[in-house]
mmCIF file of N, CA and C in Angstrom:
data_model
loop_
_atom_site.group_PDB
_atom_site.id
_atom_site.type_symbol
_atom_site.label_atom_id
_atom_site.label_comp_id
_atom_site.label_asym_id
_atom_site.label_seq_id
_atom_site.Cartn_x
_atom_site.Cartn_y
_atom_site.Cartn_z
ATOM 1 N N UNK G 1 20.450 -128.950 -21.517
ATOM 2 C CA UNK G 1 20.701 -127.933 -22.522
ATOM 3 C C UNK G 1 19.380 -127.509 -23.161
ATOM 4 N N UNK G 2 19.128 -126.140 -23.533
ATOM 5 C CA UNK G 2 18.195 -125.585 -23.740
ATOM 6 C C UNK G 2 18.217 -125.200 -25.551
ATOM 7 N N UNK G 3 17.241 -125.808 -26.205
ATOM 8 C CA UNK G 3 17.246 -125.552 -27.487
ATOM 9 C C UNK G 3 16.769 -124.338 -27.802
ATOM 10 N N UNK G 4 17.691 -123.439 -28.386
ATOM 11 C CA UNK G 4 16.863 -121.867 -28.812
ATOM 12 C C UNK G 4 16.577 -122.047 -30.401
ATOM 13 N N UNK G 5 15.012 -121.893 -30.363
ATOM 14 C CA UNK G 5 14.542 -122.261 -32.057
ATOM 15 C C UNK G 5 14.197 -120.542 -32.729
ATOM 16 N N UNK G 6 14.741 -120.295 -33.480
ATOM 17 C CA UNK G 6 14.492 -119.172 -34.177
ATOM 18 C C UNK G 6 13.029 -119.470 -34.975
ATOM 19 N N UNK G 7 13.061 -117.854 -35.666
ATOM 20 C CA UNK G 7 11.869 -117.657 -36.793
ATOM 21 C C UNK G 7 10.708 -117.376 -35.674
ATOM 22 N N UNK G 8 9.514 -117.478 -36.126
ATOM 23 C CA UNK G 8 8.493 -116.343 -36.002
ATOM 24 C C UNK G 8 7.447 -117.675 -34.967
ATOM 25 N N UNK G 9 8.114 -117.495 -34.075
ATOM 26 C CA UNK G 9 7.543 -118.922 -33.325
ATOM 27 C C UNK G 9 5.817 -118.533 -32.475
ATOM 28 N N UNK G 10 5.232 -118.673 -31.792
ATOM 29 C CA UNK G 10 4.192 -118.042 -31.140
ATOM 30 C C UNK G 10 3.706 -118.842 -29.754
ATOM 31 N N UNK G 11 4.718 -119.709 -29.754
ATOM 32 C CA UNK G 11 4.880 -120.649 -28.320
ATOM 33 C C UNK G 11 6.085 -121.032 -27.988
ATOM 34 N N UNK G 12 5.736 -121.610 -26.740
ATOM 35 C CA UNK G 12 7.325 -122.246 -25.716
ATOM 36 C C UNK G 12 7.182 -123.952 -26.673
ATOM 37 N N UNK G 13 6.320 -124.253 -27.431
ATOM 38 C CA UNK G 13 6.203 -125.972 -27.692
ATOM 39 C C UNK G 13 6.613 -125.831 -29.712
ATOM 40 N N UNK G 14 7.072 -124.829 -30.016
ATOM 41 C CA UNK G 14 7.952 -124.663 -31.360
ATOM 42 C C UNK G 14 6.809 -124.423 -32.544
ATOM 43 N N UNK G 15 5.556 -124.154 -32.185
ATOM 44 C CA UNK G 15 4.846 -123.536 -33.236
ATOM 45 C C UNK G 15 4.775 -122.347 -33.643
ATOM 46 N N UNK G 16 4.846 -122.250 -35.021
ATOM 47 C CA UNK G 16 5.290 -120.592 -35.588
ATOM 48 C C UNK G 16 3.969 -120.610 -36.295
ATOM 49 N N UNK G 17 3.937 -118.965 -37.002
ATOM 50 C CA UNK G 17 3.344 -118.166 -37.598
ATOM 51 C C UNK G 17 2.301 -119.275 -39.245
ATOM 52 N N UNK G 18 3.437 -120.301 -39.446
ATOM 53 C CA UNK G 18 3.057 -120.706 -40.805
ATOM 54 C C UNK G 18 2.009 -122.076 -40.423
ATOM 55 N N UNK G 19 2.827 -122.900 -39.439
ATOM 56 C CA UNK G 19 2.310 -123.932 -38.532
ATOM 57 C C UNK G 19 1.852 -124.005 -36.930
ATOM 58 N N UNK G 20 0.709 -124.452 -36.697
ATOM 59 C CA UNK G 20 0.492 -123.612 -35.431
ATOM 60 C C UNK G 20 -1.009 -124.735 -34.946
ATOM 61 N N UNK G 21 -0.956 -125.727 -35.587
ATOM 62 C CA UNK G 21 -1.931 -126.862 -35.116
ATOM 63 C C UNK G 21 -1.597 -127.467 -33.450
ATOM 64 N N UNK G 22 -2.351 -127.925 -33.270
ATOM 65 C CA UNK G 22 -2.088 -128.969 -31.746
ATOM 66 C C UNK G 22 -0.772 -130.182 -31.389
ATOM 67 N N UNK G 23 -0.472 -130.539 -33.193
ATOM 68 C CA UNK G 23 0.318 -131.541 -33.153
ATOM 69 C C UNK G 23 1.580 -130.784 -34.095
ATOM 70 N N UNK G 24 1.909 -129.283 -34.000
ATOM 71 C CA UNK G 24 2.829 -128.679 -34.821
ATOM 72 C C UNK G 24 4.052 -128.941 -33.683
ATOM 73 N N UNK G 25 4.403 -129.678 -33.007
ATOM 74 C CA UNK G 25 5.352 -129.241 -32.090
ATOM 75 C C UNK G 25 6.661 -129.765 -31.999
ATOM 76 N N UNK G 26 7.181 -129.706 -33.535
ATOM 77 C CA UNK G 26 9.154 -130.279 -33.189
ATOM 78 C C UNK G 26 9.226 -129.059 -34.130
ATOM 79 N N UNK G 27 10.624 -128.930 -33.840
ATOM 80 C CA UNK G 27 11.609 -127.762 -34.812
ATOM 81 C C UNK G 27 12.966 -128.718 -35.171
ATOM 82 N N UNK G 28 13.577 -128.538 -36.612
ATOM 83 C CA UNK G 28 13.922 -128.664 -37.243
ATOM 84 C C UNK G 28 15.576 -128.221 -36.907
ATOM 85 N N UNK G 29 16.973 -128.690 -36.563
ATOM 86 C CA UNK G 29 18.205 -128.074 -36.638
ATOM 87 C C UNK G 29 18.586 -128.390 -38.481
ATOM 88 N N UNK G 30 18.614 -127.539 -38.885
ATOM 89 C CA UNK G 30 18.640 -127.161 -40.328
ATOM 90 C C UNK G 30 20.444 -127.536 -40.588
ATOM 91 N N UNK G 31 20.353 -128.241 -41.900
ATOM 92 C CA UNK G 31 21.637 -128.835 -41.765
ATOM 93 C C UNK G 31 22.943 -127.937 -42.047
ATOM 94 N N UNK G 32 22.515 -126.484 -43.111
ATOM 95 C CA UNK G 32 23.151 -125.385 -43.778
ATOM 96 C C UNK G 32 24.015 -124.841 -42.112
ATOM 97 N N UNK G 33 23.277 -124.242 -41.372
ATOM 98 C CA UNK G 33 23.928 -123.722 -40.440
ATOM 99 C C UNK G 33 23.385 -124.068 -38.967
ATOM 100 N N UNK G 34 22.952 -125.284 -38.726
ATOM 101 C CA UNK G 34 22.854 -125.796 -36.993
ATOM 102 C C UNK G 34 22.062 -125.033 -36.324
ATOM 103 N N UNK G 35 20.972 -124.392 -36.867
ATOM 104 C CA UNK G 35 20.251 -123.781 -36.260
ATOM 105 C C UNK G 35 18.764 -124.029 -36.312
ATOM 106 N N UNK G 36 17.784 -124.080 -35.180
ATOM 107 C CA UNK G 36 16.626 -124.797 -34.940
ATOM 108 C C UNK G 36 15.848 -123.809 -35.379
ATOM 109 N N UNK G 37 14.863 -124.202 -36.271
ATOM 110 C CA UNK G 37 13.975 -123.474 -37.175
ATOM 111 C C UNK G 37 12.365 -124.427 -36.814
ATOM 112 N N UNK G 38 11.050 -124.041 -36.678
ATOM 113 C CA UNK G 38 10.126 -124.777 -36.586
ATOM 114 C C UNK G 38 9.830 -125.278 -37.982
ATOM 115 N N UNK G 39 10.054 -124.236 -38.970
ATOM 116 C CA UNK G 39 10.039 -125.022 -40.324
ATOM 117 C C UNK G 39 10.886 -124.459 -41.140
ATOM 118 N N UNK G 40 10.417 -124.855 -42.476
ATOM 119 C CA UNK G 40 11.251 -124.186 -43.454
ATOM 120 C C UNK G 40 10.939 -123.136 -44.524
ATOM 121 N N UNK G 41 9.599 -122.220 -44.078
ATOM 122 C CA UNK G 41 9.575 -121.046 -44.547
ATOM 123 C C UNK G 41 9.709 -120.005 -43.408
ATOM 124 N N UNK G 42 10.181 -120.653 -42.071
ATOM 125 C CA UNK G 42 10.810 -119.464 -41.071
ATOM 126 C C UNK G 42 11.867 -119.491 -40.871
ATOM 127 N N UNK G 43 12.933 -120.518 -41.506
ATOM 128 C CA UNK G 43 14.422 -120.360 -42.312
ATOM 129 C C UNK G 43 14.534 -120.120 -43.246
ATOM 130 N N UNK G 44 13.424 -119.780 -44.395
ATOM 131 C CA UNK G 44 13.557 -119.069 -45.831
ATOM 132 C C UNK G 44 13.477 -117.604 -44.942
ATOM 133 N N UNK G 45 12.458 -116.943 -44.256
ATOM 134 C CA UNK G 45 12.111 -115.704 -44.113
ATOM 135 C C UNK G 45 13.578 -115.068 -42.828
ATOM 136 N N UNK G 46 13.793 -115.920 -42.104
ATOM 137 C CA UNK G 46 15.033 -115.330 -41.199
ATOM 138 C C UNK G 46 16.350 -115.559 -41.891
ATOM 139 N N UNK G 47 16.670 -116.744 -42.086
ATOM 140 C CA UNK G 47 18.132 -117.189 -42.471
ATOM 141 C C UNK G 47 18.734 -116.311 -43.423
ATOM 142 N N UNK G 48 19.908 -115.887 -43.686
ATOM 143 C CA UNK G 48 20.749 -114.956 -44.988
ATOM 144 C C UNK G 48 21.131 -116.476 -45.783
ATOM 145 N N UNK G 49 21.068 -117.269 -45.546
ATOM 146 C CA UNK G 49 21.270 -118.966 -47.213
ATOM 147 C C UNK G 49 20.248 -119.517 -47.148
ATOM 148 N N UNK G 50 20.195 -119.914 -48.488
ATOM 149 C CA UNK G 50 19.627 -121.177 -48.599
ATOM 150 C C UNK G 50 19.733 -122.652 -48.054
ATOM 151 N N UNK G 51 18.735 -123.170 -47.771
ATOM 152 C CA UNK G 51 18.181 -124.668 -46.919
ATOM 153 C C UNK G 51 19.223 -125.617 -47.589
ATOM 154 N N UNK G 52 20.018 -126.411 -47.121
ATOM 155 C CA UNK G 52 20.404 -127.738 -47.233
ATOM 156 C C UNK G 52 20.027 -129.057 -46.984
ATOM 157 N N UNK G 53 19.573 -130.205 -47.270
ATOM 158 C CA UNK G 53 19.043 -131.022 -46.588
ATOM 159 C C UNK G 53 20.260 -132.171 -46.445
ATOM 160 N N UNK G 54 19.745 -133.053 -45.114
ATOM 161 C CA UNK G 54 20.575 -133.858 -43.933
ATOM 162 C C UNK G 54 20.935 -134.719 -45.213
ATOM 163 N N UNK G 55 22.008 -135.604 -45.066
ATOM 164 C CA UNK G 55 22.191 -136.337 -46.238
ATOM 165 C C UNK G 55 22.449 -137.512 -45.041
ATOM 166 N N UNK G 56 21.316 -138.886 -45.909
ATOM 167 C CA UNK G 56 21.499 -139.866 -45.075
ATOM 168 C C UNK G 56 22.237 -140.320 -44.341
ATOM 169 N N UNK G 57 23.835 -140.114 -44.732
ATOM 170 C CA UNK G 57 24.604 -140.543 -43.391
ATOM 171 C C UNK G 57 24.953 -139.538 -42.562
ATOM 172 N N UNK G 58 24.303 -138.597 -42.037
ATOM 173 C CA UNK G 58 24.153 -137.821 -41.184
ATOM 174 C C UNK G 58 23.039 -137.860 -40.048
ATOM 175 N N UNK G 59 22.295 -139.024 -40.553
ATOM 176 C CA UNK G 59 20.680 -139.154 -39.954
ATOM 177 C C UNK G 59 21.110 -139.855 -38.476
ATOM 178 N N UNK G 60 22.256 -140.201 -37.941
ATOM 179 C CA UNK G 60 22.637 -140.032 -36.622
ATOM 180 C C UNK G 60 22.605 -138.750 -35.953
ATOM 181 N N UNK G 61 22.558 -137.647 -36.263
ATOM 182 C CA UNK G 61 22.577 -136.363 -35.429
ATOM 183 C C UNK G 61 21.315 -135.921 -35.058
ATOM 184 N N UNK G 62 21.496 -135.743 -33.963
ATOM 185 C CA UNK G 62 20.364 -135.162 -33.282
ATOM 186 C C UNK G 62 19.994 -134.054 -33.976
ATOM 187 N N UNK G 63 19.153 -133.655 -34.451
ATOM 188 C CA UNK G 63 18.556 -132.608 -35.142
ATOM 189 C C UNK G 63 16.822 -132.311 -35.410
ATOM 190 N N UNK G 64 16.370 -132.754 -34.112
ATOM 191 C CA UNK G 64 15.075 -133.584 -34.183
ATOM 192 C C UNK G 64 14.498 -132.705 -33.016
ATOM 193 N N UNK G 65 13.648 -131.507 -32.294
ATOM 194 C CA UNK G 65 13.440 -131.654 -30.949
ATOM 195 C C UNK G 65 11.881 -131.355 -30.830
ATOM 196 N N UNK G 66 11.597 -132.041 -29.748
ATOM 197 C CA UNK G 66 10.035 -132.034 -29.597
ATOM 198 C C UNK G 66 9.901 -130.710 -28.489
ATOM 199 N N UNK G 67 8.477 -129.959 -28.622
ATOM 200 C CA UNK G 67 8.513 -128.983 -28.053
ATOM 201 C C UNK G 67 7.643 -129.291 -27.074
ATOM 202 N N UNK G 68 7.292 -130.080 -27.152
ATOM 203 C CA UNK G 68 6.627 -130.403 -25.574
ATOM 204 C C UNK G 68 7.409 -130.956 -24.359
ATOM 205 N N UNK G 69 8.471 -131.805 -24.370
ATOM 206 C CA UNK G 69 9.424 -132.453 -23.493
ATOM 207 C C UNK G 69 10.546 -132.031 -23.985
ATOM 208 N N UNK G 70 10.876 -131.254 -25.237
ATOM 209 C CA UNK G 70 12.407 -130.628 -25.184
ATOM 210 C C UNK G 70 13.306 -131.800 -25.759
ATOM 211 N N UNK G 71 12.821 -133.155 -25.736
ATOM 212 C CA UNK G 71 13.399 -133.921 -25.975
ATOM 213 C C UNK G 71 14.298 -133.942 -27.394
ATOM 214 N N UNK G 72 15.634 -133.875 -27.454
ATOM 215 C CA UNK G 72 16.286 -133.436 -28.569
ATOM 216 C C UNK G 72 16.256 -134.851 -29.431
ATOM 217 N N UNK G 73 16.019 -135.561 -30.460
ATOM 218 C CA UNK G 73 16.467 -136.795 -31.285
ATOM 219 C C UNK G 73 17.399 -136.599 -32.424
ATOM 220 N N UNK G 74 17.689 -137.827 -32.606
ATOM 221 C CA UNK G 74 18.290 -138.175 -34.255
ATOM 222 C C UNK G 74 17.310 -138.031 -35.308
ATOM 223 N N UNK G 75 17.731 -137.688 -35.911
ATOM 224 C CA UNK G 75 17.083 -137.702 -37.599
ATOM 225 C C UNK G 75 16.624 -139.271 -37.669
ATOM 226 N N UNK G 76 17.120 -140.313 -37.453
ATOM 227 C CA UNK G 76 16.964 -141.414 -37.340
ATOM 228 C C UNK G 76 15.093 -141.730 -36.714
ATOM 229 N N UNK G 77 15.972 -140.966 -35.591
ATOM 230 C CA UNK G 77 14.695 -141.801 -34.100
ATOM 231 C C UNK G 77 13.268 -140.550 -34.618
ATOM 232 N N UNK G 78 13.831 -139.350 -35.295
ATOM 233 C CA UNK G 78 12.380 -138.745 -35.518
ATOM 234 C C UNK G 78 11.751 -139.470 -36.683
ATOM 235 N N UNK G 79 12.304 -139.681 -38.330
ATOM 236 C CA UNK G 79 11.630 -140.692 -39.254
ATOM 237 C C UNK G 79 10.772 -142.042 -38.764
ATOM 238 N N UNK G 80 11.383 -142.637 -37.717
ATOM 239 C CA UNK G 80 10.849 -144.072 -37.646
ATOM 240 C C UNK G 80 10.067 -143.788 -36.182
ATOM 241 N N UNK G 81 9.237 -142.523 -35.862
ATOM 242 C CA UNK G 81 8.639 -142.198 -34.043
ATOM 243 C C UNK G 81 7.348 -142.723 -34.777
ATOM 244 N N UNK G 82 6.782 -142.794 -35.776
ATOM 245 C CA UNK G 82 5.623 -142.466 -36.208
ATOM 246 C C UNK G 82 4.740 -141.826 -35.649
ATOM 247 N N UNK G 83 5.026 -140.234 -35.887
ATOM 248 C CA UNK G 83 4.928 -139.207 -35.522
ATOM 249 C C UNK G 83 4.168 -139.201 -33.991
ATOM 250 N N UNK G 84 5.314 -139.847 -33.116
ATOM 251 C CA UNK G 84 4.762 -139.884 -31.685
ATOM 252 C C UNK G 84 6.124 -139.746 -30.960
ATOM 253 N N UNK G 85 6.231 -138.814 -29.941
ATOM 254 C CA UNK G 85 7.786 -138.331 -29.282
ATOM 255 C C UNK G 85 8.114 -139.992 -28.946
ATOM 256 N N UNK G 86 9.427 -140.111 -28.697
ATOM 257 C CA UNK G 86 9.953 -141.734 -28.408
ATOM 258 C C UNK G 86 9.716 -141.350 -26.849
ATOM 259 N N UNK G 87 10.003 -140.227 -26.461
ATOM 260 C CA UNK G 87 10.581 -139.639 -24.659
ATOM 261 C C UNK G 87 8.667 -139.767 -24.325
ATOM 262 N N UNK G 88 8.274 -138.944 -24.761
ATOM 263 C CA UNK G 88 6.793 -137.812 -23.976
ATOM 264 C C UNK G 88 5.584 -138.573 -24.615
ATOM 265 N N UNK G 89 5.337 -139.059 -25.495
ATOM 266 C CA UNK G 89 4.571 -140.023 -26.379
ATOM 267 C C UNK G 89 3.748 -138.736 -26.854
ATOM 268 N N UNK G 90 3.752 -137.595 -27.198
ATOM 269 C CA UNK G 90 3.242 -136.254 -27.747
ATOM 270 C C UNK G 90 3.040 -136.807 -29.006
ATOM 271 N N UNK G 91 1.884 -136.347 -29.550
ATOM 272 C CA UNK G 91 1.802 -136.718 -30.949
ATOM 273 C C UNK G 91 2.502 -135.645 -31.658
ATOM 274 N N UNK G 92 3.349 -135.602 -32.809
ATOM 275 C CA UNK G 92 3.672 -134.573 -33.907
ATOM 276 C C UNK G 92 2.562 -134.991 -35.032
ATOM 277 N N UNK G 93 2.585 -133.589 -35.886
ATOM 278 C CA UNK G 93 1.500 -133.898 -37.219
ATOM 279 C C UNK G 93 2.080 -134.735 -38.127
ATOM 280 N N UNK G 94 1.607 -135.716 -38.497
ATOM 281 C CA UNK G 94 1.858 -136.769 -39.364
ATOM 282 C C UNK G 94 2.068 -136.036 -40.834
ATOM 283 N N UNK G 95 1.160 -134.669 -40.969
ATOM 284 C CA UNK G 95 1.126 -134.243 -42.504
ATOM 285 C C UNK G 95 2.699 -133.252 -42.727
ATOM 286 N N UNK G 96 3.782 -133.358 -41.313
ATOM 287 C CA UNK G 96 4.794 -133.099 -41.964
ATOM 288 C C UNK G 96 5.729 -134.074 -42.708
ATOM 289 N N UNK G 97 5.270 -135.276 -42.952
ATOM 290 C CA UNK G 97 5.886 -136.152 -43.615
ATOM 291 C C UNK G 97 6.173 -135.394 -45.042
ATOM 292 N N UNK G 98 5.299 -134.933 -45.510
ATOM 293 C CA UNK G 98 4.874 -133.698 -46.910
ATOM 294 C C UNK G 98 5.990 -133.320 -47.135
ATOM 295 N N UNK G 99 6.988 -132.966 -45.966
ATOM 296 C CA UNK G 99 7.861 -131.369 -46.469
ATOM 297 C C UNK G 99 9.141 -132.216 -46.073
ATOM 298 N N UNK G 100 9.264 -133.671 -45.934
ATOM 299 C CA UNK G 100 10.522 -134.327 -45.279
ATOM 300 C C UNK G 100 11.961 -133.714 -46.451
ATOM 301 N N UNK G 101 11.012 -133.933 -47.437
ATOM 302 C CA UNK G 101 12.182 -133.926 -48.818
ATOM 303 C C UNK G 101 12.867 -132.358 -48.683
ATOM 304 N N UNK G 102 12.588 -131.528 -47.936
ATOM 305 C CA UNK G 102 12.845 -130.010 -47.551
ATOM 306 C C UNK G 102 14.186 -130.383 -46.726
ATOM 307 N N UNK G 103 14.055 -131.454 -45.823
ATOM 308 C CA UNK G 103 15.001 -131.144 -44.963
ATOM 309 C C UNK G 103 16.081 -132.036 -44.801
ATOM 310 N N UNK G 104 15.235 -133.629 -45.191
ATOM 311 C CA UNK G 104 16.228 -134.946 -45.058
ATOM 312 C C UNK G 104 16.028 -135.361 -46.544
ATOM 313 N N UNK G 105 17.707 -136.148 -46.898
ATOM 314 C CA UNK G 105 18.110 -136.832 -48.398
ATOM 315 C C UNK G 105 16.865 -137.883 -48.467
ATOM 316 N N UNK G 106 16.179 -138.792 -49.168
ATOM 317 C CA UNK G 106 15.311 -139.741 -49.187
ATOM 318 C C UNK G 106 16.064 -141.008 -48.587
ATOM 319 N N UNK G 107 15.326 -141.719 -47.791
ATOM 320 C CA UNK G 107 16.105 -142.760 -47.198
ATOM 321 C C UNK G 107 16.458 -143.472 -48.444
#
């Protein structure tokens, strides 16, 4: 299955317009409406609602995908990768830890 990530992306590996480093590469399934966003000012600028965030017992759902191997995760398995794919060993940027409170409840 093929993840289609909205917002203002500028690659096939999920980096957009706002984020766009070497290690920018997971997108986000946003909990409001199930839809894969690279972040969360290209679901402020596309989406018609406002952002909801995952509420811990939801952190089983896959909502996690790396754009280098596609590899889809849990909310779970992306918090505890330390910021390294579990599948592709791809590094993600560690400095999105910053914006976690955007998307997931605090463990």
């Amino acid at each position: 299955m093929t993840v289609q990530v909205l917002g203002k992306t500028v690659d096939d590996q999920t980096r957009c317009i706002h984020y766009h480093s070497l290690k920018d590469i997971i997108a986000i399934k946003f909990h409001c409406c199930g839809e894969y966003y690279p972040c969360y000012q290209c679901h402020k600028e596309h989406a018609d609602h406002p952002n909801s965030i995952w509420p811990k017992e939801k952190f089983h759902t896959k909502a996690v995908v790396c754009g280098d191997c596609k590899f889809e995760m849990t909310i779970h398995e992306y918090l505890n990768s330390h910021s390294i794919c579990p599948k592709c060993s791809s590094l993600f940027n560690p400095g999105c830890e910053n914006h976690h409170h955007l998307y997931f409840e605090k463990k």
